[in-house]
Short mmCIF file of C-alpha atoms and ligand atoms in Angstrom, two decimals:
data_model
loop_
_atom_site.label_atom_id
_atom_site.label_comp_id
_atom_site.label_asym_id
_atom_site.label_seq_id
_atom_site.Cartn_x
_atom_site.Cartn_y
_atom_site.Cartn_z
CA MET A 124 23.30 -92.63 -4.64
CA PRO A 125 19.97 -93.11 -2.83
CA CYS A 126 19.00 -90.24 -0.58
CA ARG A 127 18.74 -91.14 3.12
CA ILE A 128 18.52 -87.67 4.64
CA LEU A 129 17.31 -84.58 2.80
CA ILE A 130 17.72 -81.15 4.37
CA LEU A 131 16.24 -77.83 3.30
CA ALA A 132 19.07 -75.34 2.75
CA GLU A 133 17.70 -71.89 3.60
CA HIS A 134 19.18 -68.63 2.44
CA GLU A 135 18.73 -64.97 3.22
CA ASP A 136 20.31 -61.80 1.81
CA GLY A 137 22.51 -63.81 -0.55
CA ALA A 138 23.96 -66.15 2.08
CA LEU A 139 23.08 -69.57 3.45
CA ARG A 140 21.48 -69.41 6.88
CA GLU A 141 23.48 -70.99 9.70
CA THR A 142 20.59 -73.40 10.24
CA THR A 143 21.59 -75.07 6.94
CA PHE A 144 24.95 -76.11 8.39
CA GLU A 145 23.34 -77.15 11.68
CA LEU A 146 20.99 -79.47 9.77
CA LEU A 147 23.95 -80.84 7.81
CA GLY A 148 25.76 -81.40 11.14
CA MET A 149 22.76 -83.29 12.49
CA ALA A 150 22.43 -85.28 9.24
CA HIS A 151 26.07 -86.38 9.39
CA ARG A 152 25.75 -87.44 13.02
CA LEU A 153 22.57 -89.42 12.31
CA ALA A 154 24.04 -91.03 9.20
CA GLY A 155 27.16 -91.97 11.18
CA ASP A 156 25.06 -93.50 13.98
CA ALA A 157 22.91 -95.41 11.46
CA GLY A 158 25.88 -96.61 9.43
CA TRP A 159 24.60 -94.79 6.32
CA PRO A 160 27.22 -93.43 3.93
CA PRO A 161 27.58 -89.62 3.86
CA SER A 162 26.81 -89.81 0.13
CA GLY A 163 23.14 -90.24 1.11
CA ILE A 164 22.97 -86.73 2.61
CA LYS A 165 21.42 -84.27 0.17
CA ALA A 166 20.25 -80.67 0.37
CA VAL A 167 17.53 -78.89 -1.55
CA LEU A 168 18.02 -75.20 -2.25
CA ILE A 169 15.17 -73.17 -3.75
CA GLY A 170 15.34 -69.79 -5.49
CA GLN A 171 17.05 -68.25 -8.48
CA GLY A 172 20.69 -67.58 -9.33
CA LEU A 173 21.89 -69.68 -6.40
CA GLY A 174 24.94 -71.34 -7.98
CA ASP A 175 27.43 -69.96 -5.42
CA LEU A 176 25.27 -70.88 -2.45
CA ALA A 177 24.73 -74.38 -3.82
CA GLY A 178 28.52 -74.70 -4.12
CA SER A 179 28.92 -73.63 -0.47
CA ALA A 180 26.46 -76.26 0.75
CA ALA A 181 28.18 -78.90 -1.40
CA ALA A 182 31.53 -77.92 0.12
CA ARG A 183 30.22 -78.05 3.69
CA GLY A 184 28.32 -81.27 4.16
CA ALA A 185 25.91 -82.04 1.31
CA ALA A 186 26.86 -84.90 -1.00
CA GLU A 187 24.47 -83.43 -3.53
CA VAL A 188 22.70 -80.10 -3.66
CA ILE A 189 19.49 -80.11 -5.67
CA CYS A 190 19.23 -76.50 -6.72
CA VAL A 191 15.65 -75.79 -7.78
CA GLU A 192 15.50 -72.55 -9.72
CA GLY A 193 12.68 -70.50 -11.17
CA GLU A 194 11.27 -66.96 -11.26
CA ALA A 195 8.16 -68.09 -9.36
CA VAL A 196 10.25 -69.40 -6.44
CA LYS A 197 12.84 -66.60 -6.46
CA ASP A 198 11.40 -65.40 -3.16
CA TYR A 199 9.84 -67.50 -0.44
CA THR A 200 6.16 -68.33 -0.52
CA CYS A 201 4.68 -71.24 1.39
CA ASP A 202 2.88 -72.33 -1.74
CA GLY A 203 5.97 -72.33 -3.96
CA TYR A 204 8.29 -74.03 -1.45
CA THR A 205 5.66 -76.65 -0.61
CA ARG A 206 5.22 -77.64 -4.26
CA VAL A 207 8.96 -77.86 -4.86
CA LEU A 208 9.66 -79.79 -1.67
CA GLU A 209 6.87 -82.26 -2.33
CA SER A 210 8.18 -83.03 -5.80
CA VAL A 211 11.84 -83.33 -4.66
CA ILE A 212 10.85 -85.59 -1.76
CA LYS A 213 8.77 -87.80 -4.07
CA ALA A 214 11.69 -88.09 -6.50
CA GLU A 215 14.40 -88.68 -3.87
CA SER A 216 12.38 -90.76 -1.40
CA PRO A 217 14.57 -89.94 1.64
CA GLU A 218 14.11 -91.68 4.99
CA ILE A 219 14.31 -88.42 6.94
CA VAL A 220 13.64 -84.80 5.93
CA LEU A 221 15.15 -82.13 8.21
CA ILE A 222 13.90 -78.55 7.96
CA GLY A 223 14.96 -75.66 10.20
CA HIS A 224 12.32 -74.45 12.66
CA THR A 225 12.66 -70.99 11.14
CA PRO A 226 9.72 -68.79 10.17
CA ASN A 227 9.81 -70.24 6.63
CA GLY A 228 10.51 -73.82 7.71
CA TRP A 229 7.74 -73.70 10.29
CA ASP A 230 5.40 -72.38 7.61
CA THR A 231 6.06 -74.87 4.85
CA ALA A 232 6.99 -78.15 6.62
CA PRO A 233 3.49 -79.04 7.91
CA MET A 234 2.04 -78.30 4.44
CA VAL A 235 4.58 -80.66 2.87
CA ALA A 236 3.81 -83.39 5.42
CA ALA A 237 0.06 -82.97 4.92
CA GLY A 238 0.47 -82.96 1.13
CA LEU A 239 2.48 -86.19 1.21
CA GLY A 240 0.35 -87.76 3.94
CA VAL A 241 3.36 -88.46 6.19
CA PRO A 242 3.99 -87.62 9.87
CA ILE A 243 5.88 -84.60 11.13
CA ALA A 244 7.46 -83.61 14.45
CA THR A 245 7.93 -79.86 14.82
CA GLU A 246 10.43 -77.81 16.82
CA CYS A 247 12.59 -80.79 17.72
CA SER A 248 15.51 -80.23 20.07
CA GLN A 249 17.04 -83.61 19.33
CA VAL A 250 16.90 -86.52 16.90
CA ALA A 251 18.55 -89.73 18.08
CA LEU A 252 18.63 -93.28 16.84
CA GLU A 253 17.42 -95.99 19.17
CA SER A 254 17.68 -99.56 17.93
CA GLY A 255 18.04 -98.12 14.45
CA ARG A 256 14.85 -95.99 14.68
CA PRO A 257 15.01 -92.21 14.68
CA LEU A 258 13.28 -90.71 17.72
CA PHE A 259 12.36 -87.04 17.65
CA THR A 260 12.39 -85.06 20.92
CA ARG A 261 10.17 -81.99 21.12
CA LYS A 262 8.31 -79.84 23.58
CA ALA A 263 4.58 -80.31 23.96
CA PHE A 264 1.86 -78.28 25.65
CA ASN A 265 3.90 -75.09 25.70
CA GLY A 266 6.93 -76.77 27.22
CA LYS A 267 5.06 -78.54 30.03
CA PHE A 268 5.99 -81.96 28.63
CA ILE A 269 8.89 -83.35 26.66
CA GLN A 270 7.58 -85.66 23.96
CA VAL A 271 9.61 -88.33 22.17
CA VAL A 272 8.05 -89.12 18.80
CA ASP A 273 8.49 -92.47 17.03
CA MET A 274 7.09 -92.21 13.50
CA GLY A 275 7.17 -95.97 12.93
CA ASP A 276 7.77 -97.08 9.37
CA ALA A 277 6.62 -93.86 7.70
CA ARG A 278 8.79 -92.68 4.84
CA PRO A 279 9.83 -89.98 4.91
CA LYS A 280 9.79 -88.83 8.50
CA ILE A 281 9.70 -85.03 8.49
CA ALA A 282 10.99 -82.87 11.33
CA THR A 283 11.60 -79.20 11.93
CA ILE A 284 14.64 -78.61 14.11
CA GLN A 285 15.18 -75.83 16.64
CA LYS A 286 17.96 -73.40 15.89
CA GLY A 287 21.05 -74.33 17.87
CA ALA A 288 19.88 -77.91 18.47
CA ALA A 289 22.94 -79.33 16.69
CA PRO A 290 26.44 -78.04 16.12
CA ALA A 291 27.03 -76.86 12.56
CA TYR A 292 28.91 -79.20 10.21
CA THR A 293 32.50 -78.03 10.15
CA GLY A 294 34.10 -80.54 7.79
CA THR A 295 34.64 -80.11 4.08
CA THR A 296 33.01 -82.15 1.31
CA GLN A 297 33.14 -82.25 -2.45
CA GLY A 298 29.46 -82.58 -3.16
CA ALA A 299 27.80 -82.22 -6.53
CA VAL A 300 25.32 -79.54 -7.58
CA ARG A 301 22.35 -80.46 -9.77
CA THR A 302 20.24 -77.58 -11.03
CA VAL A 303 16.65 -78.33 -11.98
CA PRO A 304 13.81 -76.02 -13.04
CA ALA A 305 11.09 -75.37 -10.47
CA GLY A 306 8.46 -76.32 -13.02
CA VAL A 307 5.92 -74.00 -11.44
CA GLY A 308 4.70 -70.65 -12.71
CA ALA A 309 3.65 -67.66 -10.61
CA ASP A 310 0.11 -68.03 -12.00
CA GLN A 311 -0.12 -71.48 -10.38
CA LEU A 312 0.65 -70.12 -6.91
CA ARG A 313 -2.02 -68.77 -4.61
CA ALA A 314 0.48 -66.74 -2.55
CA ARG A 315 2.42 -63.77 -3.87
CA PHE A 316 5.67 -62.48 -2.37
CA VAL A 317 5.31 -58.82 -1.40
CA GLY A 318 8.41 -58.08 0.67
CA ILE A 319 10.25 -58.76 3.90
CA LYS A 320 9.75 -56.48 6.86
CA LYS A 321 12.41 -57.06 9.48
CA GLY A 322 11.75 -56.60 13.18
CA GLU A 323 13.28 -53.78 15.18
CA GLY A 324 17.06 -54.11 15.58
CA GLY A 325 18.68 -55.28 18.79
CA ALA A 326 16.84 -58.60 19.00
CA VAL A 327 18.83 -61.30 20.78
CA ASP A 328 19.54 -64.64 19.13
CA LEU A 329 21.13 -66.80 21.81
CA THR A 330 21.20 -69.81 19.50
CA GLN A 331 24.08 -68.25 17.56
CA ALA A 332 26.05 -66.94 20.57
CA ALA A 333 29.53 -68.37 21.23
CA VAL A 334 29.50 -67.15 24.83
CA ILE A 335 26.46 -66.80 27.10
CA VAL A 336 26.46 -65.44 30.64
CA SER A 337 23.12 -66.30 32.23
CA GLY A 338 21.57 -64.94 35.38
CA GLY A 339 18.89 -66.62 37.46
CA ARG A 340 16.61 -65.69 40.32
CA GLY A 341 19.75 -65.54 42.47
CA VAL A 342 20.60 -62.20 40.84
CA GLY A 343 17.75 -60.84 42.93
CA ALA A 344 16.45 -57.85 40.94
CA PRO A 345 16.47 -56.47 37.39
CA GLU A 346 18.71 -53.54 38.30
CA LYS A 347 21.32 -55.99 39.59
CA PHE A 348 21.75 -57.59 36.14
CA GLY A 349 24.52 -55.06 35.41
CA VAL A 350 27.14 -57.50 36.76
CA ILE A 351 25.93 -60.20 34.35
CA ARG A 352 25.89 -57.78 31.39
CA GLU A 353 29.39 -56.52 32.15
CA LEU A 354 30.85 -60.04 32.17
CA ALA A 355 28.98 -60.91 28.96
CA GLN A 356 30.29 -57.73 27.35
CA ALA A 357 33.87 -58.35 28.50
CA LEU A 358 33.72 -61.84 26.94
CA GLY A 359 31.99 -60.63 23.76
CA GLY A 360 28.96 -62.75 24.63
CA GLN A 361 25.21 -62.48 25.17
CA VAL A 362 23.08 -62.39 28.31
CA GLY A 363 20.87 -65.40 29.02
CA ALA A 364 18.39 -66.06 31.81
CA SER A 365 16.38 -68.68 33.62
CA ARG A 366 12.59 -68.66 33.39
CA PRO A 367 11.79 -66.78 36.62
CA VAL A 368 13.88 -63.89 35.29
CA THR A 369 11.79 -63.59 32.14
CA ASP A 370 8.51 -64.46 33.91
CA MET A 371 9.11 -61.58 36.31
CA GLY A 372 9.86 -59.27 33.38
CA TRP A 373 13.48 -58.63 34.40
CA LEU A 374 14.52 -59.54 30.83
CA PRO A 375 12.50 -60.20 27.63
CA HIS A 376 11.53 -63.80 26.85
CA GLU A 377 14.09 -64.11 24.03
CA HIS A 378 16.80 -64.32 26.74
CA GLN A 379 15.27 -67.43 28.32
CA VAL A 380 17.23 -70.66 28.08
CA GLY A 381 15.49 -73.97 28.66
CA SER A 382 12.61 -76.22 27.73
CA SER A 383 10.19 -73.34 27.27
CA GLY A 384 12.89 -70.97 26.04
CA VAL A 385 15.70 -71.64 23.58
CA THR A 386 18.20 -74.47 23.32
CA VAL A 387 21.72 -73.10 23.12
CA ASN A 388 25.07 -74.52 22.06
CA PRO A 389 27.70 -71.90 22.94
CA LYS A 390 31.37 -72.66 23.44
CA LEU A 391 31.11 -71.21 26.95
CA TYR A 392 28.06 -70.97 29.24
CA ILE A 393 28.34 -69.25 32.62
CA ALA A 394 25.35 -69.83 34.91
CA CYS A 395 25.13 -67.31 37.75
CA GLY A 396 22.59 -67.75 40.54
CA ILE A 397 20.77 -70.52 38.64
CA SER A 398 19.84 -73.62 40.63
CA GLY A 399 19.88 -76.03 37.67
CA ALA A 400 16.30 -77.26 37.32
CA ILE A 401 15.93 -79.89 34.59
CA GLN A 402 13.93 -77.44 32.45
CA HIS A 403 16.94 -75.12 32.41
CA ILE A 404 19.56 -77.82 31.99
CA VAL A 405 17.94 -79.32 28.85
CA GLY A 406 18.45 -75.98 27.15
CA MET A 407 22.16 -75.51 27.91
CA LYS A 408 23.76 -78.88 28.58
CA GLY A 409 25.10 -78.98 25.02
CA ALA A 410 27.43 -76.04 25.73
CA GLY A 411 31.11 -76.76 25.13
CA TYR A 412 32.23 -75.61 28.59
CA ILE A 413 30.01 -74.79 31.56
CA ILE A 414 30.92 -72.66 34.56
CA ALA A 415 28.40 -72.48 37.40
CA ILE A 416 28.47 -69.90 40.18
CA ASN A 417 26.11 -70.56 43.07
CA LYS A 418 26.26 -70.04 46.81
CA ASP A 419 24.57 -73.40 47.47
CA PRO A 420 27.15 -76.22 47.21
CA ASP A 421 24.32 -78.71 46.59
CA ALA A 422 22.78 -76.80 43.66
CA PRO A 423 21.99 -79.29 40.83
CA ILE A 424 23.63 -76.98 38.27
CA PHE A 425 27.01 -78.25 39.52
CA SER A 426 26.19 -81.72 38.16
CA VAL A 427 26.55 -80.44 34.57
CA ALA A 428 29.32 -77.90 35.22
CA ASP A 429 32.92 -78.31 34.09
CA VAL A 430 33.90 -75.79 36.75
CA GLY A 431 31.76 -75.00 39.78
CA VAL A 432 32.36 -72.00 42.01
CA VAL A 433 30.59 -72.00 45.38
CA GLY A 434 30.12 -68.42 46.47
CA ASP A 435 28.30 -65.13 46.12
CA LEU A 436 27.91 -64.15 42.48
CA PHE A 437 28.21 -60.48 43.41
CA GLU A 438 31.78 -61.13 44.55
CA ILE A 439 32.80 -63.66 41.92
CA VAL A 440 31.29 -62.22 38.73
CA PRO A 441 32.83 -58.71 39.05
CA ALA A 442 36.20 -60.30 39.91
CA LEU A 443 35.92 -62.49 36.80
CA THR A 444 35.00 -59.47 34.65
CA LYS A 445 38.03 -57.60 35.98
CA ALA A 446 40.30 -60.57 35.27
CA VAL A 447 38.93 -60.93 31.71
CA LYS A 448 39.44 -57.22 31.01
CA GLU A 449 42.98 -57.35 32.40
CA ALA A 450 43.80 -60.46 30.38
CA LYS A 451 42.42 -58.82 27.22
CA GLY A 452 44.39 -55.66 27.97
CA ARG A 453 47.57 -57.72 28.12
CA ALA A 454 46.83 -59.53 24.85
C1 LIG B 600 6.61 -76.38 32.16
C2 LIG B 600 7.81 -75.70 32.72
C3 LIG B 600 8.72 -75.15 31.84
C4 LIG B 600 9.86 -74.50 32.34
N1 LIG B 600 10.76 -73.96 31.47
C5 LIG B 600 11.88 -73.41 31.95
C6 LIG B 600 12.87 -72.88 31.07
O1 LIG B 600 12.73 -72.89 29.84
N2 LIG B 600 13.98 -72.34 31.61
C7 LIG B 600 14.20 -72.28 32.97
O2 LIG B 600 15.25 -71.77 33.38
N3 LIG B 600 13.27 -72.76 33.81
C8 LIG B 600 12.12 -73.30 33.34
N4 LIG B 600 11.18 -73.74 34.21
C9 LIG B 600 11.33 -73.42 35.65
C10 LIG B 600 12.27 -74.35 36.38
O3 LIG B 600 11.56 -75.47 36.86
C11 LIG B 600 12.91 -73.62 37.58
O4 LIG B 600 11.88 -73.15 38.42
C12 LIG B 600 13.79 -72.45 37.18
O5 LIG B 600 14.74 -72.86 36.22
C13 LIG B 600 14.53 -71.92 38.40
O6 LIG B 600 15.19 -70.76 38.04
P1 LIG B 600 16.45 -70.26 38.88
O7 LIG B 600 17.46 -71.33 38.90
O8 LIG B 600 16.84 -68.94 38.34
O9 LIG B 600 15.82 -70.00 40.31
P2 LIG B 600 15.96 -70.80 41.66
O10 LIG B 600 15.62 -72.23 41.49
O11 LIG B 600 15.19 -70.02 42.67
O12 LIG B 600 17.51 -70.74 41.99
C14 LIG B 600 18.18 -69.58 42.34
C15 LIG B 600 19.60 -70.00 42.69
O13 LIG B 600 20.38 -68.86 42.95
C16 LIG B 600 21.28 -69.17 43.99
N5 LIG B 600 21.67 -67.88 44.58
C17 LIG B 600 20.90 -67.00 45.26
N6 LIG B 600 21.61 -65.89 45.56
C18 LIG B 600 22.87 -66.10 45.08
C19 LIG B 600 24.06 -65.33 45.09
N7 LIG B 600 24.11 -64.10 45.64
N8 LIG B 600 25.17 -65.85 44.53
C20 LIG B 600 25.15 -67.09 43.96
N9 LIG B 600 24.04 -67.86 43.92
C21 LIG B 600 22.91 -67.37 44.46
C22 LIG B 600 20.51 -70.06 44.92
O14 LIG B 600 21.39 -70.86 45.70
C23 LIG B 600 19.70 -70.89 43.93
O15 LIG B 600 20.38 -72.09 43.58
C24 LIG B 600 10.06 -74.40 33.75
C25 LIG B 600 9.14 -74.99 34.61
C26 LIG B 600 8.04 -75.63 34.11
C27 LIG B 600 7.07 -76.26 35.06
#
């Protein structure tokens, strides 16, 4: 079956990264919108001894997993991945290539695009079809502008996709796995894998959170964020923030939701003391259920909320935390 959409399946510590399933989710939505059969959605997986992971991707969204194996590509190097991706893309000739905007994806995707002489849109928050053409939405100039990229008739069109930009594919498929040799030796690569050094623990990844309780400037001061943290903790969620909160150093930047922060897709998003500027809303409007708490009844955040509570967050949030704890105690 001809390949319409090719995704890069990434793996880490013996498991597929969640971004793989998000890309498969996006690929299925795009294929559905375009009227392309799901059999045109393929994944490329690079490494060694990846049979089980290839099977997982084939069972969760990929019609075919091209498993490229070899000692030289056992571990990630930009050089090795770029060579493999270029040759798979040439052979499969997909219309669209989706790569996660992860450290590795961000590293290799522009090299692949340059090597093939095709356009690329990086860090996209959305890909949508308009009159049959895929349009890629991304931030430009450090989040000051939202850019919509039309790559014309280029084939393929390559994009790196922000984590959390699409819900993960949740269906089941019976895809095939095709294992092929990498065809590249370590002596042909300029880069050599040395090791992975992980950052300090405790880093926040809001893109994977099922519940986010966010505080805005309305919280008033960093020491008052305790009420937000307690509700997040009671719900088993993470703490998010609007930009003024991170700009003022009340919370680190990784907590910021919005056009110059992260795009999130939780099941539940609770916005406390956040007015609802467009730059914030673009980062959280994909949440499954939105509760907004604000003392201003005209706050724009209410336009995207499923439930809006007009009132003082310092009365409502602790009451909500108490109710959640009581409900959990009863369960
Ligand atoms: C290029 C650019 C990029 C940007 N990127 C982002 C981004 O990624 N994310 C982002 O969030 N913003 C971003 N912004 C900023 C954005 O435009 C807004 O200024 C910002 O979102 C406002 O944050 P806020 O809602 O916390 O503050 P405010 O707009 O000041 O709103 C505070 C709200 O709290 C309410 N409030 C006050 N006290 C209480 C209380 N006791 N109880 C209940 N409610 C209360 C008020 O009624 C008000 O609605 C960006 C701006 C630019 C220009």
